[in-house]
XYZ file of C-alpha atoms in Angstrom:
598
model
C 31.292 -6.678 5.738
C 33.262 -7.890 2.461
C 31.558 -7.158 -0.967
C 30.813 -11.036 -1.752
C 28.727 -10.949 2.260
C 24.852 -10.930 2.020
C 22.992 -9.493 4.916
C 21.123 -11.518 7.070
C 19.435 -8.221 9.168
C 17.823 -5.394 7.892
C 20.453 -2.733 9.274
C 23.128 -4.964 7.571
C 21.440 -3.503 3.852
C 23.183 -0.539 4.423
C 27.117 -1.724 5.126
C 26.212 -3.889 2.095
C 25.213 -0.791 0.133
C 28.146 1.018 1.430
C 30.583 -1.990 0.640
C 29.213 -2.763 -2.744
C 27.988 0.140 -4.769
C 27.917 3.208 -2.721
C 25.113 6.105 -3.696
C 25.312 9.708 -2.928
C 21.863 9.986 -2.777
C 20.808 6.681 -1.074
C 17.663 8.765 0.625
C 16.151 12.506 -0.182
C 13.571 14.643 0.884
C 12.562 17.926 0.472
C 14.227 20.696 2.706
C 13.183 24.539 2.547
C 12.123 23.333 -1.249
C 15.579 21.709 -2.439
C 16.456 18.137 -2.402
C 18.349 17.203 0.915
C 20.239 14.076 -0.610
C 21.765 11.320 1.933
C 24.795 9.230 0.779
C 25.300 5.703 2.063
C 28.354 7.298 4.149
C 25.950 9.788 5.906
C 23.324 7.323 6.438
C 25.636 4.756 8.159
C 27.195 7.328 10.212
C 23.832 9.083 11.626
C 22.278 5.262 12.696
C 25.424 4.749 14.399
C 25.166 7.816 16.350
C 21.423 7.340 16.697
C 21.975 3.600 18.169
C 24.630 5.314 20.748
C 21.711 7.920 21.616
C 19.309 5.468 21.912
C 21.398 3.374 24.011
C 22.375 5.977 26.369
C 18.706 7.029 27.161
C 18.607 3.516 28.560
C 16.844 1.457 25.520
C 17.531 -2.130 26.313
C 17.244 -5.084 24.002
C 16.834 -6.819 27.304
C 17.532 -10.649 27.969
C 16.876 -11.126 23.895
C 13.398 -12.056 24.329
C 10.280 -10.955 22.089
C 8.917 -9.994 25.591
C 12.359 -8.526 26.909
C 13.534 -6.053 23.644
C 12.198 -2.361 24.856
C 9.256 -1.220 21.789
C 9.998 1.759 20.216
C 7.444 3.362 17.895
C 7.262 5.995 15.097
C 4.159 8.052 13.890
C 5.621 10.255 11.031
C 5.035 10.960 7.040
C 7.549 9.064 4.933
C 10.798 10.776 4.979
C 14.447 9.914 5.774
C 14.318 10.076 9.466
C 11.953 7.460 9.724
C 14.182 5.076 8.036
C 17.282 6.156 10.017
C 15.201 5.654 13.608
C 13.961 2.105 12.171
C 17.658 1.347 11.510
C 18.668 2.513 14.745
C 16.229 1.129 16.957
C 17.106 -2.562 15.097
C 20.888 -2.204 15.804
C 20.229 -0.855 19.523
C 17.985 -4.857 19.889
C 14.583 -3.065 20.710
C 12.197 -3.812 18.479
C 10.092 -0.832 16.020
C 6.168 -0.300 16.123
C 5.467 1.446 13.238
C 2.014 3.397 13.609
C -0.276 5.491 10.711
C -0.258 8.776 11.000
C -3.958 8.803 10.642
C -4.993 6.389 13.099
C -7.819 7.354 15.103
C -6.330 8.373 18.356
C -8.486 4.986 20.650
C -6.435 2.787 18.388
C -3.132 4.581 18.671
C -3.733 3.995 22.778
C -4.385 0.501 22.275
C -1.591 -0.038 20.329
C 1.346 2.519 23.163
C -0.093 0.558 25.581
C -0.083 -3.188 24.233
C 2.979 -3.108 22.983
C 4.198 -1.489 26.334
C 6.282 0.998 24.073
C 9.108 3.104 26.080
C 9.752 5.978 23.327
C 8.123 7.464 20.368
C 9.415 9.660 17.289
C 6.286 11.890 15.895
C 6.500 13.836 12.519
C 4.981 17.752 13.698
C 3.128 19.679 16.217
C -0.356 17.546 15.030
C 0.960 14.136 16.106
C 2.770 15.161 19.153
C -0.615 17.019 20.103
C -2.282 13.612 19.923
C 0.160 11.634 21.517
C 0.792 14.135 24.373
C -3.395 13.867 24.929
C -2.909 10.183 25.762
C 0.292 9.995 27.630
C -0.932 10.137 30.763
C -3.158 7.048 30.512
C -0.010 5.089 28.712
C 1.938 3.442 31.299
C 5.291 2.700 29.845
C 5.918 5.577 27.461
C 8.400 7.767 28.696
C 10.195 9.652 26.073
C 8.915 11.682 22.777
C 11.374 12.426 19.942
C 10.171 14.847 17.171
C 11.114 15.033 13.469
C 10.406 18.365 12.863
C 11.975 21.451 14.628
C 9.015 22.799 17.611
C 9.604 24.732 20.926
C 9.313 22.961 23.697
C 9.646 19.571 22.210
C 12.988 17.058 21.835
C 13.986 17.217 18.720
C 15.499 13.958 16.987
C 19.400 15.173 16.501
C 19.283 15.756 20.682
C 19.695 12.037 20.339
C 23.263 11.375 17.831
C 25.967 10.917 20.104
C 29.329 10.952 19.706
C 30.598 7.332 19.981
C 32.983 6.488 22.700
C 35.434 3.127 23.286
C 32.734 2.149 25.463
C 30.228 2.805 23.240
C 31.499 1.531 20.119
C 32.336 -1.740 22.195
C 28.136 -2.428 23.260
C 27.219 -1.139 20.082
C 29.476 -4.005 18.637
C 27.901 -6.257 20.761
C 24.474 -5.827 20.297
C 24.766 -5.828 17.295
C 26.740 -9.538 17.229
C 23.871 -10.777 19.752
C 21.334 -10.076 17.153
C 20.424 -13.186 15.364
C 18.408 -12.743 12.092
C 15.644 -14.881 13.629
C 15.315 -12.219 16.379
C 11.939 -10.050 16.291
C 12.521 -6.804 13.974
C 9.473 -5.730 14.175
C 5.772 -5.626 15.383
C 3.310 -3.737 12.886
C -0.269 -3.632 13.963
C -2.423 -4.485 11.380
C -6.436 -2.586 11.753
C -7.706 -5.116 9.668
C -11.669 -4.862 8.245
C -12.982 -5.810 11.491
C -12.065 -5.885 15.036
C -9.443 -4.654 17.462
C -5.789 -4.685 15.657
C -3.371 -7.187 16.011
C 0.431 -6.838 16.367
C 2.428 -8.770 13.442
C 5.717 -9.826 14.503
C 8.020 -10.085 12.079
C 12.082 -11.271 12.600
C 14.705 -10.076 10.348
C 14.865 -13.181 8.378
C 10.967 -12.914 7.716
C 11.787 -9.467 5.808
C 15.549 -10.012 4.404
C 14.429 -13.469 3.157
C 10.915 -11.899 1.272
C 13.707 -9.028 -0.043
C 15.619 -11.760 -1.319
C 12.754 -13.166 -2.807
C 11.624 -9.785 -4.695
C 15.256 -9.045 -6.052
C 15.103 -10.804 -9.222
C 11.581 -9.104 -10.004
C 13.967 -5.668 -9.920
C 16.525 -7.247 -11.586
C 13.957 -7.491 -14.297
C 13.245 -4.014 -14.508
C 17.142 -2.604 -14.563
C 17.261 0.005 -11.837
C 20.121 0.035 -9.935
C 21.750 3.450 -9.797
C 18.413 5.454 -10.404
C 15.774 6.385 -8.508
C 12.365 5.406 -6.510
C 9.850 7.673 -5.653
C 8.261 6.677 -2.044
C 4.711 8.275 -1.078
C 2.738 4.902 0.151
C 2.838 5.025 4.344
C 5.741 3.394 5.489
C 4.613 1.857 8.116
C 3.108 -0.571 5.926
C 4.790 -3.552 5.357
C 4.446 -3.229 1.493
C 6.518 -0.062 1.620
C 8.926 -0.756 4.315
C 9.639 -3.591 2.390
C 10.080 -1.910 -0.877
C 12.409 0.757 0.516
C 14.588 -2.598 2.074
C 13.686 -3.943 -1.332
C 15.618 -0.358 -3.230
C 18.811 -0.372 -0.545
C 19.648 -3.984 -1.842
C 19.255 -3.083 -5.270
C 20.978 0.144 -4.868
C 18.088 2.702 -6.239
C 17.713 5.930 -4.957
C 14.747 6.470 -2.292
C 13.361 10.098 -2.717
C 10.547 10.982 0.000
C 7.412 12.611 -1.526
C 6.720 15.503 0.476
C 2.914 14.601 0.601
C 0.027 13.261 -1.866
C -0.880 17.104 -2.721
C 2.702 17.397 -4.271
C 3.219 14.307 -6.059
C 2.308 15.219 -9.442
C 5.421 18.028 -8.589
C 7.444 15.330 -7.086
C 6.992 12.936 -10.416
C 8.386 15.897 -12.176
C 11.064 16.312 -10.032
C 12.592 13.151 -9.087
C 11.822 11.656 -12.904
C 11.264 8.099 -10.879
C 11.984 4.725 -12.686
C 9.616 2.990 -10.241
C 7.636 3.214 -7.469
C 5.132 1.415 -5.316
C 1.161 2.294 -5.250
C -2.176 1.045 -4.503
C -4.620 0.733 -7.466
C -6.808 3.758 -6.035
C -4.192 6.466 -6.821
C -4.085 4.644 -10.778
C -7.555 5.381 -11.247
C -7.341 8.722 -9.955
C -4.297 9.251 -12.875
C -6.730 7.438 -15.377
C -9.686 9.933 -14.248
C -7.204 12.436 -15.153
C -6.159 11.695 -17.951
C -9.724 11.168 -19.562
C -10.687 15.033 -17.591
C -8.153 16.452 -19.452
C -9.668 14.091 -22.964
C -12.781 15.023 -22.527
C -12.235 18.705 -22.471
C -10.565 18.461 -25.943
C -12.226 19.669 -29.322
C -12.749 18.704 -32.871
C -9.417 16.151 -34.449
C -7.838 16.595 -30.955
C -10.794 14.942 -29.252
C -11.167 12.482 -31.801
C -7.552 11.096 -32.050
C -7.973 10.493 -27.704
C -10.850 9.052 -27.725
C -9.079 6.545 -30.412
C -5.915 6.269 -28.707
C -7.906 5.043 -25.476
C -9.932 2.507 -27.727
C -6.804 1.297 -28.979
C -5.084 0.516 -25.599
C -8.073 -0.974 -24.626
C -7.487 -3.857 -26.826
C -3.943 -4.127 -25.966
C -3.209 -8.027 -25.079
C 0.311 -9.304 -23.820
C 1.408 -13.010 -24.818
C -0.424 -12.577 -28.279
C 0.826 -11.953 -31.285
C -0.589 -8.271 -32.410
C -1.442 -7.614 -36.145
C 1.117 -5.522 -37.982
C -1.332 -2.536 -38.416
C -2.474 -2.918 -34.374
C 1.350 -2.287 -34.100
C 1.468 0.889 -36.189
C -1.276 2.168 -34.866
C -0.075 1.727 -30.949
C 3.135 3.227 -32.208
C 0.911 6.501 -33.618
C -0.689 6.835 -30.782
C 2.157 6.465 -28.611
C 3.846 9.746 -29.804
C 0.952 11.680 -30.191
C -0.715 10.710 -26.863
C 1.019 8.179 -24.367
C 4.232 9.751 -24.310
C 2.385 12.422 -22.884
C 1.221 10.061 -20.272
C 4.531 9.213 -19.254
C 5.781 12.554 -19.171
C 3.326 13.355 -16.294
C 4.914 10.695 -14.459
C 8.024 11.913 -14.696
C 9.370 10.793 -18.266
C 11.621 7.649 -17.308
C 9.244 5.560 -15.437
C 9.019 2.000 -16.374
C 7.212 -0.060 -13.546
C 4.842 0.866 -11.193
C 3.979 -2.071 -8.830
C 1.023 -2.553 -7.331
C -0.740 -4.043 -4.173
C -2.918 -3.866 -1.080
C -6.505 -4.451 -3.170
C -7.067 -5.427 -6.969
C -6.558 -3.502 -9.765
C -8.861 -2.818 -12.940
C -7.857 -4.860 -15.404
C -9.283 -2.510 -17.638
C -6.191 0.004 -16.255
C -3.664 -2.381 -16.777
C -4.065 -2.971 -20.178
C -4.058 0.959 -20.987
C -0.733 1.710 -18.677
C 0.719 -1.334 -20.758
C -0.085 -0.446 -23.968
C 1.468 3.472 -23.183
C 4.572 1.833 -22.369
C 3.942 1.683 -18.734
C 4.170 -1.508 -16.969
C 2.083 -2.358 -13.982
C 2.786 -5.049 -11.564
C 0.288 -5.857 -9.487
C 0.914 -8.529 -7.100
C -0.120 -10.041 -3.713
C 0.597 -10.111 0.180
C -0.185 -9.895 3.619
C 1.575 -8.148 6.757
C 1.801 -12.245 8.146
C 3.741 -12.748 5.155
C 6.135 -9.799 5.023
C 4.432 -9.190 3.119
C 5.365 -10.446 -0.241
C 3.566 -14.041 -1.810
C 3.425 -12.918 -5.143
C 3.876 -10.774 -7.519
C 3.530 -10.474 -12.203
C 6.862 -9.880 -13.396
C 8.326 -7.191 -15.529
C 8.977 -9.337 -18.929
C 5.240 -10.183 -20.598
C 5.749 -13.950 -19.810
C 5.756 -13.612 -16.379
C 2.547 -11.507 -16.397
C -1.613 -12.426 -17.133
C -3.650 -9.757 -16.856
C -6.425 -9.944 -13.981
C -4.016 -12.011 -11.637
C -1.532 -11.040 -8.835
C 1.424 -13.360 -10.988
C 3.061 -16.494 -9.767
C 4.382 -16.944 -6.668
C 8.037 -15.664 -5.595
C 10.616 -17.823 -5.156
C 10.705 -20.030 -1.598
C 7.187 -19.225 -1.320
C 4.298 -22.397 -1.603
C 0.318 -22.075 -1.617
C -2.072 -24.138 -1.741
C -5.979 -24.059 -2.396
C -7.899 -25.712 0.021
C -11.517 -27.366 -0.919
C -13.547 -24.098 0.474
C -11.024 -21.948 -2.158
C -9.025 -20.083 0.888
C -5.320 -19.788 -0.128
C -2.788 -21.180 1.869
C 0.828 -20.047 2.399
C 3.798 -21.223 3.601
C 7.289 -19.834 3.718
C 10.240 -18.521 5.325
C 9.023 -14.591 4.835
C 5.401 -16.259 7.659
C 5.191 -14.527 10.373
C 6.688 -15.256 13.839
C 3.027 -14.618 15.509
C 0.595 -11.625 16.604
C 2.242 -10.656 19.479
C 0.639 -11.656 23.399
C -1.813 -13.458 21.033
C -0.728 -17.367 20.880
C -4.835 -17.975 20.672
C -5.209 -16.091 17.444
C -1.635 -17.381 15.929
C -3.406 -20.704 15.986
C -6.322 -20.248 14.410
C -4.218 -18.668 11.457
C -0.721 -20.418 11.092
C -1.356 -24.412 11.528
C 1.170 -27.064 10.553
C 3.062 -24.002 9.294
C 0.777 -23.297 6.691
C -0.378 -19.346 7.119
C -4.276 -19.270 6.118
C -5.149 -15.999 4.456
C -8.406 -15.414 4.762
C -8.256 -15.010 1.056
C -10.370 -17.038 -2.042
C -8.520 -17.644 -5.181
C -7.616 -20.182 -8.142
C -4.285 -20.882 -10.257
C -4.780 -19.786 -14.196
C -2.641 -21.496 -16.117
C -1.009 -23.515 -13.274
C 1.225 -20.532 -11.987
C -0.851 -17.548 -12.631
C -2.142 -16.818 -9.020
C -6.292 -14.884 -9.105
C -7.954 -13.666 -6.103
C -11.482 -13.769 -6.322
C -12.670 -12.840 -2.920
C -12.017 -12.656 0.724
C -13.108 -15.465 2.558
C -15.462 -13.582 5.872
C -16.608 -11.428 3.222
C -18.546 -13.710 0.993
C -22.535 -13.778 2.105
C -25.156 -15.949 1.680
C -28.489 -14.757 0.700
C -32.213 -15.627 2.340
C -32.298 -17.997 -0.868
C -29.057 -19.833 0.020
C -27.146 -18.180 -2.922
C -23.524 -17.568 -1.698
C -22.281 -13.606 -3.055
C -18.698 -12.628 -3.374
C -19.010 -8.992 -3.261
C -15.329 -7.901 -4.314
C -15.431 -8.987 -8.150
C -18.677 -6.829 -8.301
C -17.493 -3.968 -6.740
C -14.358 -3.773 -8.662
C -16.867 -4.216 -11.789
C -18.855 -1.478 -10.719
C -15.782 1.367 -10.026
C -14.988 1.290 -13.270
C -17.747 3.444 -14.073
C -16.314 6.796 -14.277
C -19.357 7.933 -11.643
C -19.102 5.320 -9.345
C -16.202 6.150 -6.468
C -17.387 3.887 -4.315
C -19.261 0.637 -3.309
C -20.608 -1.737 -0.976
C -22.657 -4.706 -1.569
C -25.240 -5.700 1.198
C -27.726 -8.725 0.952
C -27.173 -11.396 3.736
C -29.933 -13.007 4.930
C -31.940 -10.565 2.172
C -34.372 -11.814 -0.791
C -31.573 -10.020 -2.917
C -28.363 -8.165 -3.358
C -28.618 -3.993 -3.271
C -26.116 -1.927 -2.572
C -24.589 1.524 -1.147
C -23.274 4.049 -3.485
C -20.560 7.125 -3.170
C -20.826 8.756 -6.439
C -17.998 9.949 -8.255
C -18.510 13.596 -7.402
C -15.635 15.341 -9.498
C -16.880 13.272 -12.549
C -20.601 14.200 -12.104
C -19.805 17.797 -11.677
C -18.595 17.450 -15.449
C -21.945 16.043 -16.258
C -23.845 18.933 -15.119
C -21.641 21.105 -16.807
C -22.196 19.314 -20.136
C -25.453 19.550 -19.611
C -25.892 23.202 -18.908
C -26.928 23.096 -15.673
C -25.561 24.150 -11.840
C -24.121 21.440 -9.940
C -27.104 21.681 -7.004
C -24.277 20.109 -4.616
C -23.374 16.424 -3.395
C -26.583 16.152 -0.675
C -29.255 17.443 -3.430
C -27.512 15.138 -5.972
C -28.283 11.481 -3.995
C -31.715 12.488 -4.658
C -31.561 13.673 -8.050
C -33.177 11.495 -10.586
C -30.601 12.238 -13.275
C -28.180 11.558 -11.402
C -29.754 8.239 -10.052
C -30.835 7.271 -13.984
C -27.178 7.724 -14.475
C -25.854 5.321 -12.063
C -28.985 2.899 -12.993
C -27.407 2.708 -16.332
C -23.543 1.793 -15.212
C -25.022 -0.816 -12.473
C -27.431 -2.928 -15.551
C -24.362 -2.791 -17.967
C -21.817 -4.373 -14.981
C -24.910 -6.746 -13.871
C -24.474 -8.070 -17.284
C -21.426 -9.926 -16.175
C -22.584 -11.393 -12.864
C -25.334 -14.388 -12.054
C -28.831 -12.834 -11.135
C -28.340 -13.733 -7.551
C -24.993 -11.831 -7.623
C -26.676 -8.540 -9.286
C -27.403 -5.279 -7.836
C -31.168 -4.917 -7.419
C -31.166 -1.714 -5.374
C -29.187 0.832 -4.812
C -29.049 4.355 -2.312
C -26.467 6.850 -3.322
C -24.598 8.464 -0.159
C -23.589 12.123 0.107
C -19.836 11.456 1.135
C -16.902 9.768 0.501
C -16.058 6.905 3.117
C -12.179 7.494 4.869
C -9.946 6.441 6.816
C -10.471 9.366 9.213
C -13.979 8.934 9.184
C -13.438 5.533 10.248
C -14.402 3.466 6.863
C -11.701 2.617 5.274
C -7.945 1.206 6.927
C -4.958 2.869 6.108
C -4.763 0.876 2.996
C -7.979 2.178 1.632
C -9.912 -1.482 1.895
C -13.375 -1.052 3.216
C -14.512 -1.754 6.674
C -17.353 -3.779 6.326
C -18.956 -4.272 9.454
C -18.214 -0.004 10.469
C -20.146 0.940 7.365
C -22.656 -1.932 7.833
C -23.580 -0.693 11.240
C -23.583 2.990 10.227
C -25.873 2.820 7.677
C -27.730 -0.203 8.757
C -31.398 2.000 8.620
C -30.803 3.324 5.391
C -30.101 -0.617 3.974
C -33.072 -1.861 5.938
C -34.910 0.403 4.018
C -34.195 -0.844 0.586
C -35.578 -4.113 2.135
C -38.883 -2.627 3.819
């Protein structure tokens, strides 16, 4: 490939890389605790040795058809195996399911078995355990690869062969045969409700929604450093992102899990990376912990730092002695913020649900620039996305659109989306491709409005919204968002259809509460006694009046019942991307919200 060539397939990213500006560390992880780094030469060697494996143990890419490609999944932590297997399985012409390592083991059957998949690659001795349990009821799988070294499993490097004439010559082949309309991928989305459905996605859906994200990193000024990758990626925000970094030529270090990040920050001194507005809040808890523990003048000059950023506007002129102020505080207190993020960061970007606007105006006035922006896996996901330079961003929206990439709003408020980065289908499921792609336009399910003609808001998803026994209509997400910014609410769900009124289930912020007590004197009696405490109750009572402040009295919270654990995705709650399942939680708890109605 010559250096003025743009890829049209993912696997091409990395003879571009290797053509235009080289990197010695294109991917690293952490081995025996050092930095394993990956140059461009290493990476493009290994896929071409892991295509000539793959093709040897008899993966076909068939007669070229969605239906004829052999399925190949993965079910692994981030790390750079994953991305050499995805690179490999596109150049061999089968086609990558990428699977969460935390799916509930009934969906991970569903998904072997519907997309008829032929070979698997699991991280460790957990996920082999729970794919081994269902392999005899899966009737196509017939090989497991693992990542990690374990007796009496096949181990990943069993597959690099050395590449023959003959070899080389169908490797070349395939490859050629590949078009970049051709299927690339099929990632099964578990949605809020329902069984999940299998996204496919060609090359040219990804490349072109890369291509569309470039000048957003352009922005920013990263090529040659490095991104710090800890979001699953078998997420199309992520997989994306790391496509996203190979074109721009930044560095992809592999966190080695969530419990080492703040380590990893440290370490890798990222310039960017990806996140979903959850793991901000946790830094923001943090950060006001570690405030609130202060004493005396050191107490005092936090608490007025964080009123200060709070007032921090973008697109408006700022007073001369806002300025010196913000400057004050940033080197007695935000730099110090930065510096637990590693020191050199200078954009986090942020998707998959929305963010407190409250949070984005404190990371922006301590120097740190969030971009949150929009997508869906039918969109690859990319629609769009606030941009780096102030103009380009509005608080409380996802930004404008990207480049190549129309919506519309139709009457009932549902966006519309059309583009070249839409999805090909849901695979073996023409019926429900209809009812979501029509005349070409992808309907998202989601509610929102244009500020300022180009600013893109989304206020709600569409099956979410209820309608109470009054025939008031509720959008629960802008009230939920409200209500977590109280530091003691972690989590919420409002409930009301068909009801005289709105109430609503509660997960209290346990880790903040536990502070309370301690301010207080008192023993923390523990999170079951707590739900029935009355302090603790008056508490929240407080946070949920000052938020109903904001909404229309049919929209309020009348009622409330506090819970005594935290809704996950292992307990079946929440989907990988932390968004709550509605009608599992519903159903769970449906006695204990009848009773707020009795």
């Amino acid at each position: 490939m010559s250096k003025m060539e743009q890829p049209t397939r993912l696997f091409d990213l990395v003879a571009y890389q290797l053509d235009n500006f080289p990197l010695e560390d294109m991917m690293a992880a952490q081995e025996n605790g050092k930095w394993r780094k990956w140059s461009t030469a290493e990476v493009a060697q290994t896929i071409h040795k892991l295509t000539a494996g793959l093709i040897k143990y008899g993966i076909s890419a068939g007669d070229g058809t969605v239906e004829g490609r052999d399925k190949i999944a993965i079910i692994s932590k981030n790390r750079p195996e994953w991305i050499l297997t995805d690179l490999a399985v596109q150049q061999s012409g089968a086609v990558l399911v990428p699977v969460y390592p935390t799916i509930h083991t009934t969906e991970l059957q569903y998904i072997l078995e519907h997309a008829q998949v032929k070979m698997i690659f699991v991280n460790d001795a957990d996920l082999l355990k729970k794919v081994t349990a269902i392999q005899p009821s899966l009737s196509h799988l017939q090989h497991v690869f693992t990542f990690d070294s374990l007796p009496d499993a096949q181990h990943w490097t069993t597959l690099l062969t050395d590449v023959d004439e003959a070899l080389q010559q169908e490797i070349e082949e395939r490859k050629k045969a590949i078009k970049t309309t051709d299927l690339a991928t099929i990632i099964y989305t578990s949605g809020t409700t329902g069984t999940p459905k299998g996204v496919m996605l060609s090359h040219h859906n990804i490349i072109s929604n890369v291509k569309s994200c470039y000048p957003l990193f352009q922005d920013i000024g990263i090529r040659g450093d490095r991104a710090l990758s800890f979001l699953p990626l078998n997420h199309a925000f992520e997989k994306t992102a790391t496509y996203l970094y190979f074109y721009t030529g930044v560095s992809v270090y592999y966190a080695e899990s969530t419990a080492t990040l703040v380590a990893d920050l440290q370490e890798v001194k990222p310039v960017i990376f990806t996140t979903v507005p959850r793991l901000l809040e946790k830094v923001y808890e943090g950060i006001l912990a570690k405030g609130a523990a202060l004493k005396g003048a050191k107490k005092e000059l936090f608490n007025w730092s964080i009123a200060l950023a709070k007032k921090y506007e973008i697109n408006k002129p700022l007073n001369p002695i806002y300025r010196l102020q913000l400057a004050l505080a940033d080197r007695l207190v935000y730099s110090k913020w930065r510096q637990a993020l590693g020191g050199r960061v200078r954009a986090v970007i942020t998707g998959a649900a929305a963010c407190q606007v409250k949070l984005l105006r404190i990371f922006a006035a301590a120097g740190i620039t969030i971009m949150e922006g929009y997508g869906l896996t039918e969109a690859a996901p990319v629609i769009s996305g606030n941009r780096f330079y102030p103009q380009g961003r509005h608080f409380g929206t996802v930004g404008p659109l990207l480049e190549g990439v129309e919506a519309k709003i139709e009457p009932d408020g549902e966006i519309l989306v059309r583009g070249q980065n839409v999805m090909m289908g849901y695979y073996q499921r023409p019926d429900l491709t209809a009812e979501v792609v029509k005349d070409g336009w992808l309907h998202t399910g989601d509610i929102g409005e244009f500020v300022e003609g180009k600013f893109l808001k989304i206020t709600d998803r569409k099956k979410e919204i209820f309608k109470t026994s009054g025939g008031k209509y509720v959008a629960p997400q802008p009230v939920e968002n409200k209500m977590v910014e109280s530091r003691y609410i972690e989590q919420i769900i409002l409930v009301g259809a068909e009801q005289k009124f709105v109430s609503a289930l509660i997960v209290p912020a346990f880790g903040a509460l536990k502070e309370w007590f301690a301010t207080q004197n008192r023993p923390y009696p523990g999170n079951d006694k707590i739900t029935k405490e009355e302090s603790v109750r008056g508490l929240i009572r407080s946070a949920v009046e000052h938020y109903n402040k904001g909404f229309n009295t049919n929209e309020q919270v009348k009622r409330f019942e506090l819970l005594p654990q935290e809704w996950t995705i292992e307990g079946g709650e929440l989907t990988p991307t932390l968004k709550l399942k509605r009608k599992v939680i519903l159903e769970k708890y449906k006695d204990l919200i009848q009773s707020m109605y009795s």
